[in-house]
Amino acid sequence: MILPVYAYGTDILRAKTQEIESSLEGLAELIDNMWETMYHAEGVGLAAPQIGQNIRLFIVDTEQISKDDQKSGIKKVFINPTVIEETGEDYTYEEGCLSIPHIRADVTRPERVKIKYLDTDFNEYTEIFDGFDARVIQHEYDHIEGILFVDRLKPLKKKLLKKKLSLIKAGKVNADYRMRFA
Ligand code: NI
C-alpha cells in the first residue's frame, strides 16, 4: 500500500523516535509499504518518520541507480541503527528529500559511515559504507534523529530557500505522489 509522505513542516519529522521491539505488530507490512511508497515516489531512501511513524527504521536502495564508476549499490532495511563514526574526506553532494519536493541543495558530509543496525530478522550488523551508499544512509539516519538536509545548508542558501520551504509547509506544492501536510 502506498502511504502519504509527510511534508516539511509536519511535527513527526522532528519527533523523537523509539527503538523497535521484534514483537512490534505489523512491522513486516509496514516495511513492505515503505518500499512501495519509496519506489512510487522514485526515491532511493525512506525513513519511518516520513510515513508518520516515530520509530528507528529506514530503507535504502541505491542499486536502482548504480553508476558505472561505482559498485552495484545496496538494498537494505536498517532497524534500530546507530552511527558509530563518520570518517574520510568531507565532500559535497546535491541532496533532495521526498518530504521536501522540488528542492535540491549541496550538503557536505564525510565520505564514509560506520553503522550498527538490525536487519528484518533482528540480526545485528556493523558495517562501513562509502560514497553514494553512505550519503543516502547519512541522510536517512538524520531523519530518525529529527534532522532534515535543509538544516545542514549554509546560512545564505537556507535564507534563499526560506520562501519555498514556507510554501511546502503551507501545502502549496505539487508532488507526483501523495503527501500529508502540517
Ligand atoms: Ni529525506
PDB file of C-alpha atoms and ligand atoms in Angstrom:
ATOM      1  CA  MET A   1       0.000   0.000   0.000  1.00  0.00           C
ATOM      2  CA  ILE A   2       1.320   3.413  -0.932  1.00  0.00           C
ATOM      3  CA  LEU A   3       1.386   5.706   2.084  1.00  0.00           C
ATOM      4  CA  PRO A   4       1.300   9.501   2.089  1.00  0.00           C
ATOM      5  CA  VAL A   5       4.700  11.121   2.585  1.00  0.00           C
ATOM      6  CA  TYR A   6       4.762  13.617   5.456  1.00  0.00           C
ATOM      7  CA  ALA A   7       5.920  17.019   4.272  1.00  0.00           C
ATOM      8  CA  TYR A   8       8.359  19.551   5.637  1.00  0.00           C
ATOM      9  CA  GLY A   9       6.548  21.326   8.471  1.00  0.00           C
ATOM     10  CA  THR A  10       4.857  18.273   9.970  1.00  0.00           C
ATOM     11  CA  ASP A  11       5.743  17.569  13.613  1.00  0.00           C
ATOM     12  CA  ILE A  12       6.541  13.896  13.023  1.00  0.00           C
ATOM     13  CA  LEU A  13       9.674  14.827  11.054  1.00  0.00           C
ATOM     14  CA  ARG A  14      11.041  16.439  14.228  1.00  0.00           C
ATOM     15  CA  ALA A  15       9.731  13.881  16.705  1.00  0.00           C
ATOM     16  CA  LYS A  16      11.904  11.727  18.941  1.00  0.00           C
ATOM     17  CA  THR A  17      11.969   8.164  17.573  1.00  0.00           C
ATOM     18  CA  GLN A  18      11.619   4.931  19.530  1.00  0.00           C
ATOM     19  CA  GLU A  19      13.638   1.720  19.290  1.00  0.00           C
ATOM     20  CA  ILE A  20      11.678  -1.110  17.655  1.00  0.00           C
ATOM     21  CA  GLU A  21      10.898  -4.348  19.512  1.00  0.00           C
ATOM     22  CA  SER A  22      10.987  -7.538  17.447  1.00  0.00           C
ATOM     23  CA  SER A  23       7.441  -8.164  18.667  1.00  0.00           C
ATOM     24  CA  LEU A  24       6.133  -4.974  17.049  1.00  0.00           C
ATOM     25  CA  GLU A  25       2.967  -5.939  15.274  1.00  0.00           C
ATOM     26  CA  GLY A  26       2.714  -5.180  11.576  1.00  0.00           C
ATOM     27  CA  LEU A  27       6.416  -4.394  11.134  1.00  0.00           C
ATOM     28  CA  ALA A  28       6.855  -6.556   8.012  1.00  0.00           C
ATOM     29  CA  GLU A  29       3.802  -4.982   6.415  1.00  0.00           C
ATOM     30  CA  LEU A  30       4.993  -1.503   7.338  1.00  0.00           C
ATOM     31  CA  ILE A  31       8.346  -2.170   5.677  1.00  0.00           C
ATOM     32  CA  ASP A  32       6.602  -3.535   2.545  1.00  0.00           C
ATOM     33  CA  ASN A  33       4.521  -0.368   2.420  1.00  0.00           C
ATOM     34  CA  MET A  34       7.641   1.763   2.797  1.00  0.00           C
ATOM     35  CA  TRP A  35       9.305   0.063  -0.191  1.00  0.00           C
ATOM     36  CA  GLU A  36       6.176   0.551  -2.271  1.00  0.00           C
ATOM     37  CA  THR A  37       5.891   4.192  -1.220  1.00  0.00           C
ATOM     38  CA  MET A  38       9.574   4.887  -1.896  1.00  0.00           C
ATOM     39  CA  TYR A  39       9.567   3.336  -5.382  1.00  0.00           C
ATOM     40  CA  HIS A  40       6.320   5.051  -6.285  1.00  0.00           C
ATOM     41  CA  ALA A  41       7.897   8.396  -5.359  1.00  0.00           C
ATOM     42  CA  GLU A  42      11.138   7.450  -7.152  1.00  0.00           C
ATOM     43  CA  GLY A  43      13.236   7.759  -4.007  1.00  0.00           C
ATOM     44  CA  VAL A  44      16.471   5.992  -3.063  1.00  0.00           C
ATOM     45  CA  GLY A  45      15.711   6.041   0.651  1.00  0.00           C
ATOM     46  CA  LEU A  46      12.811   6.500   3.058  1.00  0.00           C
ATOM     47  CA  ALA A  47      12.690   6.831   6.837  1.00  0.00           C
ATOM     48  CA  ALA A  48       9.789   5.852   9.098  1.00  0.00           C
ATOM     49  CA  PRO A  49       9.026   9.429  10.263  1.00  0.00           C
ATOM     50  CA  GLN A  50       8.338  10.313   6.623  1.00  0.00           C
ATOM     51  CA  ILE A  51       5.365   7.971   6.655  1.00  0.00           C
ATOM     52  CA  GLY A  52       4.205   9.143  10.059  1.00  0.00           C
ATOM     53  CA  GLN A  53       5.926   6.609  12.350  1.00  0.00           C
ATOM     54  CA  ASN A  54       8.246   7.766  15.135  1.00  0.00           C
ATOM     55  CA  ILE A  55      10.351   4.597  15.122  1.00  0.00           C
ATOM     56  CA  ARG A  56      14.015   3.954  14.321  1.00  0.00           C
ATOM     57  CA  LEU A  57      13.729   2.465  10.860  1.00  0.00           C
ATOM     58  CA  PHE A  58      14.778   3.405   7.354  1.00  0.00           C
ATOM     59  CA  ILE A  59      15.234   1.716   3.978  1.00  0.00           C
ATOM     60  CA  VAL A  60      17.779   2.369   1.243  1.00  0.00           C
ATOM     61  CA  ASP A  61      18.001   1.175  -2.358  1.00  0.00           C
ATOM     62  CA  THR A  62      20.935   2.572  -4.304  1.00  0.00           C
ATOM     63  CA  GLU A  63      21.014  -0.470  -6.608  1.00  0.00           C
ATOM     64  CA  GLN A  64      18.416   1.281  -8.768  1.00  0.00           C
ATOM     65  CA  ILE A  65      20.851   3.928  -9.883  1.00  0.00           C
ATOM     66  CA  SER A  66      24.212   2.255  -9.674  1.00  0.00           C
ATOM     67  CA  LYS A  67      26.685   4.085 -11.822  1.00  0.00           C
ATOM     68  CA  ASP A  68      29.488   2.656 -13.959  1.00  0.00           C
ATOM     69  CA  ASP A  69      32.197   4.053 -11.735  1.00  0.00           C
ATOM     70  CA  GLN A  70      30.689   2.533  -8.604  1.00  0.00           C
ATOM     71  CA  LYS A  71      29.975  -0.853  -7.124  1.00  0.00           C
ATOM     72  CA  SER A  72      26.427  -2.004  -7.535  1.00  0.00           C
ATOM     73  CA  GLY A  73      24.850  -0.265  -4.552  1.00  0.00           C
ATOM     74  CA  ILE A  74      22.823  -1.646  -1.657  1.00  0.00           C
ATOM     75  CA  LYS A  75      19.240  -2.555  -0.927  1.00  0.00           C
ATOM     76  CA  LYS A  76      18.754  -2.764   2.814  1.00  0.00           C
ATOM     77  CA  VAL A  77      16.439  -2.241   5.751  1.00  0.00           C
ATOM     78  CA  PHE A  78      18.040  -0.577   8.793  1.00  0.00           C
ATOM     79  CA  ILE A  79      16.297  -1.243  12.115  1.00  0.00           C
ATOM     80  CA  ASN A  80      17.445   0.496  15.326  1.00  0.00           C
ATOM     81  CA  PRO A  81      20.571   1.865  13.656  1.00  0.00           C
ATOM     82  CA  THR A  82      23.348   3.717  15.454  1.00  0.00           C
ATOM     83  CA  VAL A  83      26.027   5.625  13.587  1.00  0.00           C
ATOM     84  CA  ILE A  84      29.318   4.698  15.247  1.00  0.00           C
ATOM     85  CA  GLU A  85      31.569   7.042  13.304  1.00  0.00           C
ATOM     86  CA  GLU A  86      31.866   9.073  10.160  1.00  0.00           C
ATOM     87  CA  THR A  87      35.297   9.189   8.542  1.00  0.00           C
ATOM     88  CA  GLY A  88      37.119  10.202   5.377  1.00  0.00           C
ATOM     89  CA  GLU A  89      37.163  13.450   3.493  1.00  0.00           C
ATOM     90  CA  ASP A  90      34.210  15.786   3.614  1.00  0.00           C
ATOM     91  CA  TYR A  91      32.548  16.080   0.258  1.00  0.00           C
ATOM     92  CA  THR A  92      29.655  17.988  -1.176  1.00  0.00           C
ATOM     93  CA  TYR A  93      26.743  16.395  -2.984  1.00  0.00           C
ATOM     94  CA  GLU A  94      23.372  17.715  -4.071  1.00  0.00           C
ATOM     95  CA  GLU A  95      20.656  16.154  -1.910  1.00  0.00           C
ATOM     96  CA  GLY A  96      16.905  16.086  -2.178  1.00  0.00           C
ATOM     97  CA  CYS A  97      14.176  14.634   0.029  1.00  0.00           C
ATOM     98  CA  LEU A  98      10.722  13.190  -0.622  1.00  0.00           C
ATOM     99  CA  SER A  99       9.404  15.322   2.263  1.00  0.00           C
ATOM    100  CA  ILE A 100      10.757  18.477   0.610  1.00  0.00           C
ATOM    101  CA  PRO A 101       9.718  18.233  -3.060  1.00  0.00           C
ATOM    102  CA  HIS A 102      11.411  20.266  -5.799  1.00  0.00           C
ATOM    103  CA  ILE A 103      14.253  21.443  -3.599  1.00  0.00           C
ATOM    104  CA  ARG A 104      17.785  20.179  -4.072  1.00  0.00           C
ATOM    105  CA  ALA A 105      20.879  21.634  -2.484  1.00  0.00           C
ATOM    106  CA  ASP A 106      24.522  20.909  -1.790  1.00  0.00           C
ATOM    107  CA  VAL A 107      25.227  19.241   1.534  1.00  0.00           C
ATOM    108  CA  THR A 108      28.714  18.492   2.877  1.00  0.00           C
ATOM    109  CA  ARG A 109      29.272  15.284   4.824  1.00  0.00           C
ATOM    110  CA  PRO A 110      32.143  12.850   5.499  1.00  0.00           C
ATOM    111  CA  GLU A 111      32.533  10.218   2.777  1.00  0.00           C
ATOM    112  CA  ARG A 112      32.301   7.137   4.997  1.00  0.00           C
ATOM    113  CA  VAL A 113      29.926   5.947   7.704  1.00  0.00           C
ATOM    114  CA  LYS A 114      30.212   3.068  10.167  1.00  0.00           C
ATOM    115  CA  ILE A 115      26.792   1.980  11.333  1.00  0.00           C
ATOM    116  CA  LYS A 116      25.369  -0.711  13.594  1.00  0.00           C
ATOM    117  CA  TYR A 117      21.879  -1.929  12.736  1.00  0.00           C
ATOM    118  CA  LEU A 118      19.474  -4.858  12.738  1.00  0.00           C
ATOM    119  CA  ASP A 119      18.021  -6.482   9.633  1.00  0.00           C
ATOM    120  CA  THR A 120      14.410  -7.638   9.345  1.00  0.00           C
ATOM    121  CA  ASP A 121      15.285 -10.867  11.231  1.00  0.00           C
ATOM    122  CA  PHE A 122      16.808  -8.734  14.003  1.00  0.00           C
ATOM    123  CA  ASN A 123      20.329  -9.951  13.251  1.00  0.00           C
ATOM    124  CA  GLU A 124      22.862  -7.327  14.218  1.00  0.00           C
ATOM    125  CA  TYR A 125      25.490  -5.988  11.819  1.00  0.00           C
ATOM    126  CA  THR A 126      28.210  -3.379  11.982  1.00  0.00           C
ATOM    127  CA  GLU A 127      29.263  -2.233   8.520  1.00  0.00           C
ATOM    128  CA  ILE A 128      31.118   0.559   6.798  1.00  0.00           C
ATOM    129  CA  PHE A 129      29.600   2.216   3.745  1.00  0.00           C
ATOM    130  CA  ASP A 130      31.074   4.858   1.495  1.00  0.00           C
ATOM    131  CA  GLY A 131      30.283   7.033  -1.488  1.00  0.00           C
ATOM    132  CA  PHE A 132      26.663   7.333  -2.560  1.00  0.00           C
ATOM    133  CA  ASP A 133      25.545   4.473  -0.271  1.00  0.00           C
ATOM    134  CA  ALA A 134      26.969   6.337   2.736  1.00  0.00           C
ATOM    135  CA  ARG A 135      25.381   9.560   1.610  1.00  0.00           C
ATOM    136  CA  VAL A 136      21.885   8.071   1.457  1.00  0.00           C
ATOM    137  CA  ILE A 137      22.378   6.302   4.807  1.00  0.00           C
ATOM    138  CA  GLN A 138      23.530   9.559   6.436  1.00  0.00           C
ATOM    139  CA  HIS A 139      20.519  11.409   5.029  1.00  0.00           C
ATOM    140  CA  GLU A 140      18.059   8.739   6.209  1.00  0.00           C
ATOM    141  CA  TYR A 141      19.753   8.416   9.600  1.00  0.00           C
ATOM    142  CA  ASP A 142      19.323  12.148  10.040  1.00  0.00           C
ATOM    143  CA  HIS A 143      15.565  11.643   9.553  1.00  0.00           C
ATOM    144  CA  ILE A 144      15.294   9.338  12.568  1.00  0.00           C
ATOM    145  CA  GLU A 145      17.253  11.936  14.555  1.00  0.00           C
ATOM    146  CA  GLY A 146      14.739  14.611  13.533  1.00  0.00           C
ATOM    147  CA  ILE A 147      17.203  16.342  11.202  1.00  0.00           C
ATOM    148  CA  LEU A 148      16.469  17.379   7.606  1.00  0.00           C
ATOM    149  CA  PHE A 149      19.077  18.101   4.915  1.00  0.00           C
ATOM    150  CA  VAL A 150      17.970  21.741   4.764  1.00  0.00           C
ATOM    151  CA  ASP A 151      19.150  22.074   8.385  1.00  0.00           C
ATOM    152  CA  ARG A 152      22.666  21.385   7.123  1.00  0.00           C
ATOM    153  CA  LEU A 153      22.804  24.096   4.448  1.00  0.00           C
ATOM    154  CA  LYS A 154      24.952  27.167   4.618  1.00  0.00           C
ATOM    155  CA  PRO A 155      23.079  30.154   6.138  1.00  0.00           C
ATOM    156  CA  LEU A 156      22.832  32.046   2.848  1.00  0.00           C
ATOM    157  CA  LYS A 157      21.407  29.067   0.971  1.00  0.00           C
ATOM    158  CA  LYS A 158      18.980  28.431   3.809  1.00  0.00           C
ATOM    159  CA  LYS A 159      17.820  32.022   3.575  1.00  0.00           C
ATOM    160  CA  LEU A 160      17.305  31.716  -0.169  1.00  0.00           C
ATOM    161  CA  LEU A 161      15.100  28.668   0.322  1.00  0.00           C
ATOM    162  CA  LYS A 162      13.013  30.139   3.124  1.00  0.00           C
ATOM    163  CA  LYS A 163      10.098  31.150   0.893  1.00  0.00           C
ATOM    164  CA  LYS A 164       9.962  27.803  -0.919  1.00  0.00           C
ATOM    165  CA  LEU A 165      10.053  25.952   2.387  1.00  0.00           C
ATOM    166  CA  SER A 166       7.218  28.018   3.802  1.00  0.00           C
ATOM    167  CA  LEU A 167       5.140  27.189   0.714  1.00  0.00           C
ATOM    168  CA  ILE A 168       5.742  23.458   1.268  1.00  0.00           C
ATOM    169  CA  LYS A 169       4.825  23.889   4.923  1.00  0.00           C
ATOM    170  CA  ALA A 170       1.577  25.508   3.811  1.00  0.00           C
ATOM    171  CA  GLY A 171       0.830  22.632   1.438  1.00  0.00           C
ATOM    172  CA  LYS A 172       1.312  24.783  -1.636  1.00  0.00           C
ATOM    173  CA  VAL A 173       3.400  22.342  -3.613  1.00  0.00           C
ATOM    174  CA  ASN A 174       2.686  19.703  -6.223  1.00  0.00           C
ATOM    175  CA  ALA A 175       4.440  16.388  -5.892  1.00  0.00           C
ATOM    176  CA  ASP A 176       3.933  13.344  -8.130  1.00  0.00           C
ATOM    177  CA  TYR A 177       2.977  11.348  -5.034  1.00  0.00           C
ATOM    178  CA  ARG A 178       0.517  11.761  -2.183  1.00  0.00           C
ATOM    179  CA  MET A 179       1.687  13.955   0.677  1.00  0.00           C
ATOM    180  CA  ARG A 180       0.456  14.919   4.098  1.00  0.00           C
ATOM    181  CA  PHE A 181       0.932  18.498   5.210  1.00  0.00           C
ATOM    182  CA  ALA A 182       1.012  20.245   8.559  1.00  0.00           C
TER     183      ALA A 182
HETATM  184 NI    NI B   1      14.793  12.764   3.157  1.00  0.00          NI
END
